[in-house]
Coordinates of C-alpha atoms in Angstrom, one line a residue:
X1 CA 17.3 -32.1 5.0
X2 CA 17.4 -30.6 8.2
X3 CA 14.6 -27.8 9.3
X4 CA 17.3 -25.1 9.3
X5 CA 17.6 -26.3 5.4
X6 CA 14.5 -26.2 4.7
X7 CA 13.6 -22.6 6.3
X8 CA 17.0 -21.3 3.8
X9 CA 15.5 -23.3 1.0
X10 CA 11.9 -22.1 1.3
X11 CA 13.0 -18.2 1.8
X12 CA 15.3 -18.5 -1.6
X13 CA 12.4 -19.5 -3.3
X14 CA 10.0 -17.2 -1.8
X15 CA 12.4 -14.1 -2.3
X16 CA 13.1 -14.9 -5.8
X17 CA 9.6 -14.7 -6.8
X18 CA 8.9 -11.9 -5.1
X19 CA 11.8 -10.4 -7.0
X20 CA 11.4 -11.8 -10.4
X21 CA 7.3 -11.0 -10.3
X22 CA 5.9 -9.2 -12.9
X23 CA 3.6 -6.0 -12.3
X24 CA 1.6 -5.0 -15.5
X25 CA -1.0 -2.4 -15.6
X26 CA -4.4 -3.8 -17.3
X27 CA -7.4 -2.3 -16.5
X28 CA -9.4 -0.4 -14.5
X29 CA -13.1 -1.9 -13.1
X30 CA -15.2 -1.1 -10.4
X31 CA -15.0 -2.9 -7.1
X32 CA -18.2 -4.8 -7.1
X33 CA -17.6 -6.9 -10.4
X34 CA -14.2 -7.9 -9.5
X35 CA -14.3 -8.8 -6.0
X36 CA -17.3 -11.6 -4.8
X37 CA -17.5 -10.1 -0.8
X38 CA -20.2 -7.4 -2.0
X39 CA -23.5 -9.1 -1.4
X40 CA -24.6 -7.1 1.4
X41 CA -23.3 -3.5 1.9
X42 CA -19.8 -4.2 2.3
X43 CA -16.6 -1.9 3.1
X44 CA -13.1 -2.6 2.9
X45 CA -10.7 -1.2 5.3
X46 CA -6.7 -1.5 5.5
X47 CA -4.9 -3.3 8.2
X48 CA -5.9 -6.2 10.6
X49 CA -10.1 -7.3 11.3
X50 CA -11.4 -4.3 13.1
X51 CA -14.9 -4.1 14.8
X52 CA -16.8 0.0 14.9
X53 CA -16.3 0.4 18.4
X54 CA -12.3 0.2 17.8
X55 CA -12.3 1.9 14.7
X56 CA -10.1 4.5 14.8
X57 CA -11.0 8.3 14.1
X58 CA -9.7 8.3 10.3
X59 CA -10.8 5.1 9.5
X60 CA -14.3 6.0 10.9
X61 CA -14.2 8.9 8.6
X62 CA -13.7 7.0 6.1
X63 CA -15.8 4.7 6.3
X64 CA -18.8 7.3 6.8
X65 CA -17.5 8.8 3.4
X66 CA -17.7 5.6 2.2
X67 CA -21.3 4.7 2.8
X68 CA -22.4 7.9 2.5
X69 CA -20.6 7.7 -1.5
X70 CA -22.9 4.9 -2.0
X71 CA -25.7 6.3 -0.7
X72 CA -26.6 3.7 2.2
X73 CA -27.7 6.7 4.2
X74 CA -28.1 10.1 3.7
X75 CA -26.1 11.9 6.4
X76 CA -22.8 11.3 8.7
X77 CA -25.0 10.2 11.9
X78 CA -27.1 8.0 9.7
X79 CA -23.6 6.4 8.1
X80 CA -22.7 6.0 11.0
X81 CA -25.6 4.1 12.7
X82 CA -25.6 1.4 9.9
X83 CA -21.8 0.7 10.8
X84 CA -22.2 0.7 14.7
X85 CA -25.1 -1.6 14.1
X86 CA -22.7 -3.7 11.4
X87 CA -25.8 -2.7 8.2
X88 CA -22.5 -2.5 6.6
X89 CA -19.8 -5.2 7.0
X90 CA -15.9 -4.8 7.4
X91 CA -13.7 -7.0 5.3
X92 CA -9.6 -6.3 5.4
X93 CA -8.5 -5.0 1.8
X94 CA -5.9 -7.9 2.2
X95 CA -7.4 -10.7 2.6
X96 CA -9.2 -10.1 -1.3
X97 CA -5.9 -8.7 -3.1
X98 CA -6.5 -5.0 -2.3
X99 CA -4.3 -2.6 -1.1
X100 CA -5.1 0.9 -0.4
X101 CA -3.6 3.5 1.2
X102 CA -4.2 4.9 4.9
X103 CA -7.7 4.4 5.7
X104 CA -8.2 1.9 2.7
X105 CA -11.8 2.7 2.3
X106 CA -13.4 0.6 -0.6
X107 CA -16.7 0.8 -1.2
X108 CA -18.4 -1.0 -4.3
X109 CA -18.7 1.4 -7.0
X110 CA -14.9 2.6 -6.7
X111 CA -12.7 2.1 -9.4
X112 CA -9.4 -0.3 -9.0
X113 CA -6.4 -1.0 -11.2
X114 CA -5.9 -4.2 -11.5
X115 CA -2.3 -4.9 -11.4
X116 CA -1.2 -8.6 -13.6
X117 CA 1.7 -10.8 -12.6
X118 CA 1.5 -13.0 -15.5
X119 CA 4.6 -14.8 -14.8
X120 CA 3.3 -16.4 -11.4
X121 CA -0.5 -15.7 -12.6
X122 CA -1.6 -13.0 -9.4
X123 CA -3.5 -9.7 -9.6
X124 CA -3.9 -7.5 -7.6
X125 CA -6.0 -4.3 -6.8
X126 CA -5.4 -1.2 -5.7
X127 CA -7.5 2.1 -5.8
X128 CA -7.1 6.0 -7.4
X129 CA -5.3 7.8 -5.3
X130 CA -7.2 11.2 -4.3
X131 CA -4.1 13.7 -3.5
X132 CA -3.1 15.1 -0.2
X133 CA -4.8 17.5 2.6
X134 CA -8.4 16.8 3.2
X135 CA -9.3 13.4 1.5
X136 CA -11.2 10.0 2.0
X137 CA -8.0 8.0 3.1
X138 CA -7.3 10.3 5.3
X139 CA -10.8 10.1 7.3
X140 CA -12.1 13.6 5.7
X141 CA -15.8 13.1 4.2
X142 CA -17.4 16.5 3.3
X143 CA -18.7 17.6 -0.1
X144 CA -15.8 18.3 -1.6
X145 CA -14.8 15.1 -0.8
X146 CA -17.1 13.3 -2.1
X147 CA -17.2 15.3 -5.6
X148 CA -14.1 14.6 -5.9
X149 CA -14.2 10.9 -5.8
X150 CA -17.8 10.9 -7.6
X151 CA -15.8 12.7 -10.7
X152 CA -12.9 10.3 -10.2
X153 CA -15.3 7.4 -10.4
X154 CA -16.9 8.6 -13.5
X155 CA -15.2 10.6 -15.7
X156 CA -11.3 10.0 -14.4
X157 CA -11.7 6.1 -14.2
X158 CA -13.8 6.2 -17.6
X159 CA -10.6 8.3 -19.6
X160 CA -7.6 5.6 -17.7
X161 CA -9.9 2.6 -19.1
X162 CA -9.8 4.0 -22.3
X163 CA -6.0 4.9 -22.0
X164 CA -4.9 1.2 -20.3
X165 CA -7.1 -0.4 -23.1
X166 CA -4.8 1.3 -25.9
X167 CA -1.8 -0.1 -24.0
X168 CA -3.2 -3.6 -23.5
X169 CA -4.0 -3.9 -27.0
X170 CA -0.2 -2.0 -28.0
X171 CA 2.1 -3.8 -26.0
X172 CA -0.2 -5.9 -23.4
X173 CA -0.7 -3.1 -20.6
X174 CA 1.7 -0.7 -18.6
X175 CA 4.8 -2.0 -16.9
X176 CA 4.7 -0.5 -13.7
X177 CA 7.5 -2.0 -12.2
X178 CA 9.5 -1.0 -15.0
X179 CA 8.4 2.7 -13.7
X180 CA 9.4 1.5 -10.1
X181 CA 12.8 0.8 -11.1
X182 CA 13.5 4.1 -13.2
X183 CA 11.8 6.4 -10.5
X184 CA 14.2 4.2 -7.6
X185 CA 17.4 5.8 -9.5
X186 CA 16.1 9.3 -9.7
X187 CA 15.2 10.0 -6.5
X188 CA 11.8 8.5 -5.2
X189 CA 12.0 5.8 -2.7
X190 CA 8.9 4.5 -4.2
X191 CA 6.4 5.1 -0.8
X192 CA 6.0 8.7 0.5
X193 CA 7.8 10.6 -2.8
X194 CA 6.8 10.0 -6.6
X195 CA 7.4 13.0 -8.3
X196 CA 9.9 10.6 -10.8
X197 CA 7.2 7.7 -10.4
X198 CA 4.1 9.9 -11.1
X199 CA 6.0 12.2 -13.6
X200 CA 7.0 8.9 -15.5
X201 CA 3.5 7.3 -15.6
X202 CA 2.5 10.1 -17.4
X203 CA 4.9 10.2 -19.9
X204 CA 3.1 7.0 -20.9
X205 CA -0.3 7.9 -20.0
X206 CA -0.4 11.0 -21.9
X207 CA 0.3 9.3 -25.6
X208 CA -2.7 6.4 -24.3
X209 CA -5.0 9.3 -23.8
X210 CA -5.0 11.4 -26.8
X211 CA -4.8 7.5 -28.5
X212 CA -8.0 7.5 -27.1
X213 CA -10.2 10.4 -28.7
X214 CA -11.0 11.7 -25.5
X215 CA -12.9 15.4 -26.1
X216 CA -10.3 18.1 -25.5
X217 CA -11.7 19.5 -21.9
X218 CA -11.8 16.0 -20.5
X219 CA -8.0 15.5 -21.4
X220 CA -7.1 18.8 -19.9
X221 CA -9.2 17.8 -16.8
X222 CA -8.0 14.3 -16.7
X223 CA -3.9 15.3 -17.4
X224 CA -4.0 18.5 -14.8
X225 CA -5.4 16.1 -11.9
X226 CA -2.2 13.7 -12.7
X227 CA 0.2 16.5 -12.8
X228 CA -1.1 18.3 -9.9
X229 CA -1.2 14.8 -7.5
X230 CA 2.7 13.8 -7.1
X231 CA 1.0 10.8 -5.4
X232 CA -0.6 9.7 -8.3
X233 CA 1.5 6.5 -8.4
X234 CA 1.5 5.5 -5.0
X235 CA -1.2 3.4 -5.7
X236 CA 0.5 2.0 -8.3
X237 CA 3.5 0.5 -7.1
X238 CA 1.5 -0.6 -4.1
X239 CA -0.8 -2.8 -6.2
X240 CA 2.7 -3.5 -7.7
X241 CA 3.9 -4.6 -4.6
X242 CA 1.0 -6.4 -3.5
X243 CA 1.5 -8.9 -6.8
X244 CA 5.0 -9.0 -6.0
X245 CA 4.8 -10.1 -2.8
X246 CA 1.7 -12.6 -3.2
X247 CA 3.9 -14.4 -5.4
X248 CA 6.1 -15.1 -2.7
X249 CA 3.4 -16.2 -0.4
X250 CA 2.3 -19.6 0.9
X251 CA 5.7 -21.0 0.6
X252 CA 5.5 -23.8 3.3
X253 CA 8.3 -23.2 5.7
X254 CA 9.4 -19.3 5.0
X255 CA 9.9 -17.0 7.4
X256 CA 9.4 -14.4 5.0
X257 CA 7.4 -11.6 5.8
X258 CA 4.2 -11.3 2.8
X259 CA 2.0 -8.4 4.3
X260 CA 2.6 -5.5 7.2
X261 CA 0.1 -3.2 7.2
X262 CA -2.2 -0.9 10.0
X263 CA -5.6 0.0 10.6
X264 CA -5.3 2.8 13.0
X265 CA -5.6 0.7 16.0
X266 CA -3.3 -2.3 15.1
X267 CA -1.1 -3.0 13.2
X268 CA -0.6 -6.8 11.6
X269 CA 1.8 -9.0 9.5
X270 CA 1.6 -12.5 7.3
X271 CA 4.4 -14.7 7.1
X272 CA 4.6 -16.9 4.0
X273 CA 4.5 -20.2 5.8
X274 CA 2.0 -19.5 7.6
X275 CA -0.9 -18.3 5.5
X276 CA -3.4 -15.7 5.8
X277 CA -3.0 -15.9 9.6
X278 CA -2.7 -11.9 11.0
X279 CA 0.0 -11.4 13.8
X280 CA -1.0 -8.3 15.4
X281 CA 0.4 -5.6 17.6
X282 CA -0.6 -2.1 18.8
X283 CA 0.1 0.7 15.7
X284 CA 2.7 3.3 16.8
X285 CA 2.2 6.6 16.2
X286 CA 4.6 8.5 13.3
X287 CA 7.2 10.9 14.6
X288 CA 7.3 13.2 11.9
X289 CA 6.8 16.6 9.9
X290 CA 3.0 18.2 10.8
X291 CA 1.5 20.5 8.5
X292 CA 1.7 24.4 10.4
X293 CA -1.0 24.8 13.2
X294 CA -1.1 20.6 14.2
X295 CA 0.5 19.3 17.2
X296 CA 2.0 15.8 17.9
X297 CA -1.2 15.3 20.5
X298 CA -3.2 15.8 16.6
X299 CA -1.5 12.3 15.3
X300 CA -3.5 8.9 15.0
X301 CA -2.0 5.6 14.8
X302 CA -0.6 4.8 12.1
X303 CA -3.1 3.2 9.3
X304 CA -3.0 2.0 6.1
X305 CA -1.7 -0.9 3.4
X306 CA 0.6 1.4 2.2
X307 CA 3.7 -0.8 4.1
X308 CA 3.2 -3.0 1.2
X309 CA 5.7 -1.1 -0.5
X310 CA 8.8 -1.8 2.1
X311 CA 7.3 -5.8 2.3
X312 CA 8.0 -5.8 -1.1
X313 CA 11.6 -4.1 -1.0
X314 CA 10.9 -0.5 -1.4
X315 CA 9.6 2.2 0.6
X316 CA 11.2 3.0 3.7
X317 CA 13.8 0.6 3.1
X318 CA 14.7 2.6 0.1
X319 CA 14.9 5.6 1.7
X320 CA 18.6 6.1 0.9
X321 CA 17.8 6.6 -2.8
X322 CA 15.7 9.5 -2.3
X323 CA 17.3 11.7 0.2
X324 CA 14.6 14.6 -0.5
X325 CA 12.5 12.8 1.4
X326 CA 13.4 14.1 4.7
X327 CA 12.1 17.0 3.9
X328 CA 8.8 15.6 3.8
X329 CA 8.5 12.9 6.9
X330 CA 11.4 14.4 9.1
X331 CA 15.0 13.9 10.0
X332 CA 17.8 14.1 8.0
X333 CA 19.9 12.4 4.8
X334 CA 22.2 10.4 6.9
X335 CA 19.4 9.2 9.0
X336 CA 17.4 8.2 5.7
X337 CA 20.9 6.3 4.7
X338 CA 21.2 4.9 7.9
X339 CA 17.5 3.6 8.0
X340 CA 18.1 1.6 4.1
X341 CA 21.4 0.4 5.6
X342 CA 19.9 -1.1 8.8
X343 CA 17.1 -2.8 7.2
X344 CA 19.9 -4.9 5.4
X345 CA 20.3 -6.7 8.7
X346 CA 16.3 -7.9 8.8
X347 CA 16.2 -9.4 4.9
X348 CA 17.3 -11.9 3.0
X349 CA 19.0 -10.3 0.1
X350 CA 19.5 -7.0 -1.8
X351 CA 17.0 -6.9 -4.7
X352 CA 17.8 -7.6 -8.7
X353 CA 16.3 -5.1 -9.9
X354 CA 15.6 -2.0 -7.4
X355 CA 18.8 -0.4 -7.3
X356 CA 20.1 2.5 -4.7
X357 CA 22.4 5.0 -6.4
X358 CA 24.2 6.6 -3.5
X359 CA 24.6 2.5 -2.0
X360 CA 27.4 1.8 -5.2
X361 CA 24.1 0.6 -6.8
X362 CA 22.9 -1.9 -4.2
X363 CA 19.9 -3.2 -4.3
X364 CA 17.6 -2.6 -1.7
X365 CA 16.7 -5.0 1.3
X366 CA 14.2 -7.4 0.8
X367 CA 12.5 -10.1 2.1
X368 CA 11.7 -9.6 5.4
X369 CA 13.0 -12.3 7.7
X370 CA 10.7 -12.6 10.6
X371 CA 13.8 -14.6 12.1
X372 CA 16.4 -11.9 12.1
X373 CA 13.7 -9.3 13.5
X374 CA 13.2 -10.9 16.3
X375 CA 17.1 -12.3 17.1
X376 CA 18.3 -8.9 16.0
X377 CA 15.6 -6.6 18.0
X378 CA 15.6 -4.3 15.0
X379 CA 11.4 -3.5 14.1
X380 CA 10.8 -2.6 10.2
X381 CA 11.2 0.9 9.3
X382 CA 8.6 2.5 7.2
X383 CA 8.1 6.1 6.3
X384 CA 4.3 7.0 6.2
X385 CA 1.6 9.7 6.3
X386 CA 0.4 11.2 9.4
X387 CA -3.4 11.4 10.0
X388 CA -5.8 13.6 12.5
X389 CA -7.1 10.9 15.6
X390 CA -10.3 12.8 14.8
X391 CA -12.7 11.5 12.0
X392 CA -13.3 14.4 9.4
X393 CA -10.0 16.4 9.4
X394 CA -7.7 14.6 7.3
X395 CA -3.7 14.6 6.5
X396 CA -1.8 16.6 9.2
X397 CA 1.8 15.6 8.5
X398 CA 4.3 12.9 7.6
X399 CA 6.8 10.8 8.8
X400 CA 8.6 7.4 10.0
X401 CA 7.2 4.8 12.2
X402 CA 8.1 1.1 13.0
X403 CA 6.1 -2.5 12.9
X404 CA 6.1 -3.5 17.0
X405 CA 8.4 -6.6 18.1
X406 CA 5.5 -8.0 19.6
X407 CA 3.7 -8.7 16.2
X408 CA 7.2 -10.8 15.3
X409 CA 7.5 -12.6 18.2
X410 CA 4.1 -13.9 18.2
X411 CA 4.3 -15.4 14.5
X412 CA 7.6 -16.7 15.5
X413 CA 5.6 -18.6 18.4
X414 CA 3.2 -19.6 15.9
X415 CA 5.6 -21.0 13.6
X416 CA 7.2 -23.3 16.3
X417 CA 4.3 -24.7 17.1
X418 CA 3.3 -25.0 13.1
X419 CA 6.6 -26.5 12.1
X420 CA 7.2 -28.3 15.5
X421 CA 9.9 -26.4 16.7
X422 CA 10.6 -26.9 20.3

């Protein structure tokens, strides 16, 4: 079989398991007794290795809410000390099965779903998203930040136990991409707008929580934070596409694209073939809508795991099944059309199962071909949130950015010289 054979053969393969992966919700569990990398105080972070010193201003933030959330010091310039001096290490979310969104803070006492693909046998992990505005992910770390993930670590996390445990035990846990697929043919695109996704999840969370005998304030508390958080789901269908696409993989001799995500300084890919070997380029910074009173001059990098969503077929790639979306990150409907229909030229094949209304019910692009990104010159799209390049303020806007060529043609080296290409 030739090499050109091979590559076709190992991309079918590695496609159709990223399409026919399974994404069940099953639990919720802190950090610390899922994950093994929390011996010594210990933070994950989104994107690519990053040291401090190139930290950008979000993530910094984050990361000082972070320690400061597990009480490893007692004020910003304190948190801040113990990370310059590396008190507290830096892992990648990715390279444990995490994905987060923006900044991807995750400390040890935070909560994750744990997202089951018991078809291919994966999980994957994902934290609770906090909203929009002023928030962890984001870089924002003041009090009201941190009550409000102190409350979502206790209380909130306690009552979607309880819930997820009533649906393990009713029908073996809650099929998020089942939700995914719905909220895809009413109008989310399944990255930067989940009113369908989030108002769908709690259709089913609702009947798990009052299955639950929760008292009556903590319900109300627990169902008004859902409602009021459109974003609820994000995190999700991101630890829905993180199972998806670690089922496709370490397939030896894909070209398939497993992992693009950004820490605020870089950005990085995986390629199946190749392993967990980050390609990395500068991050770009998202052209977009800014909340009133920011300027462009206001907008960091772009950060966070949250690409996950268009590796796996979704997201930005979608963007023609949820035209309201402009209205959030910019532009207009035929551009978000134009966007889905130019990513068909990067991917191997049109999803099963994630289907585009307006496209005659296509499916969208997916699989990632690192090949046709570099022959065609056309970077991944992906729509995203916009943070402040200063560590404290938080979201500032949204909007669309793209994964640099020079990330691509650097695996592409790589997988001459891995494959023997000359």
């Amino acid at each position: 079989m030739s090499l050109r054979e091979e590559i076709s053969k190992a991309n079918e393969a590695a496609v159709e398991r990223m399409m026919e992966a399974s994404a069940i919700w099953i639990d919720v569990v802190e950090a610390r007794k899922v994950l093994n990398v929390f011996g010594q105080p210990t933070l994950l972070h989104a994107g690519p290795p990053v040291s401090w010193e190139k930290a950008s201003g979000p993530l910094r933030g984050a990361l000082i809410g972070a320690t400061l959330l597990e009480g490893w010091a007692d004020s910003p310039e304190g948190a801040e000390r113990k990370l310059q001096t590396g008190e507290v290490r830096l892992v990648p979310t990715h390279e444990v099965g995490v994905v987060a969104p923006m900044a991807g803070a995750v400390s040890p006492s935070m909560p994750l779903l744990v997202i089951s693909d018991p078809k291919y046998g994966n999980r994957a992990y994902s934290n609770l998203n906090e909203g929009i505005g002023k928030v962890l992910r984001y870089g924002a770390y003041d009090e009201s930040v941190l009550k409000r993930l102190k409350w979502m670590g206790s209380e909130f996390a306690e009552s979607l136990k309880a819930a997820v445990d009533q649906a393990v035990k009713e029908k073996g846990g809650l099929d998020v991409k089942f939700i995914l697929t719905q909220a895809l043919n009413m109008g989310d695109e399944g990255h930067n707008r989940h009113a369908a996704g989030t108002s769908l999840f709690l259709n089913e969370l609702a009947r798990y929580l009052v299955m639950s005998d929760l008292a009556k304030d903590v319900l109300l508390r627990v169902l008004d934070f859902v409602k009021g958080n459109t974003f609820t789901f994000l995190n999700f269908a991101m630890g829905a596409a993180k199972v998806m696409t670690l089922a496709a993989h370490n397939v030896k001799y894909s070209t398939v694209v497993t992992v693009m995500s950004r820490n605020g300084t870089e950005a990085g890919i995986w390629i199946s073939g190749l392993g967990n070997n980050w390609f990395t380029a500068p991050a770009k910074v998202p052209q977009g809508v800014l909340f009133p009173g920011f300027k462009p001059e206001d907008a960091n990098p772009d950060i966070g795991d949250s690409a996950i969503t268009e590796t796996a077929g979704f997201g930005g790639f979608a963007m023609a099944a949820a035209p309201s979306i402009v209205s959030w990150v910019g532009g207009n409907v035929q551009f978000a059309v134009e966007n889905t229909e130019r990513m068909y030229q990067i991917t191997h094949t049109k999803h099963r199962y994630f289907k585009i209304p307006y496209l005659s019910f296509q499916g969208t692009p997916t699989g990632i071909d690192l090949r046709k990104v570099v022959k065609t010159g056309i970077e991944p799209t992906i729509n995203t949130g916009i943070a402040h390049r200063q560590a404290g303020v938080g979201q500032i806007g949204a909007g669309v950015v793209s994964m640099d060529m020079g990330m691509f043609k650097r695996a592409l080296r790589r997988y001459a010289e891995e494959y023997g290409i000359s």
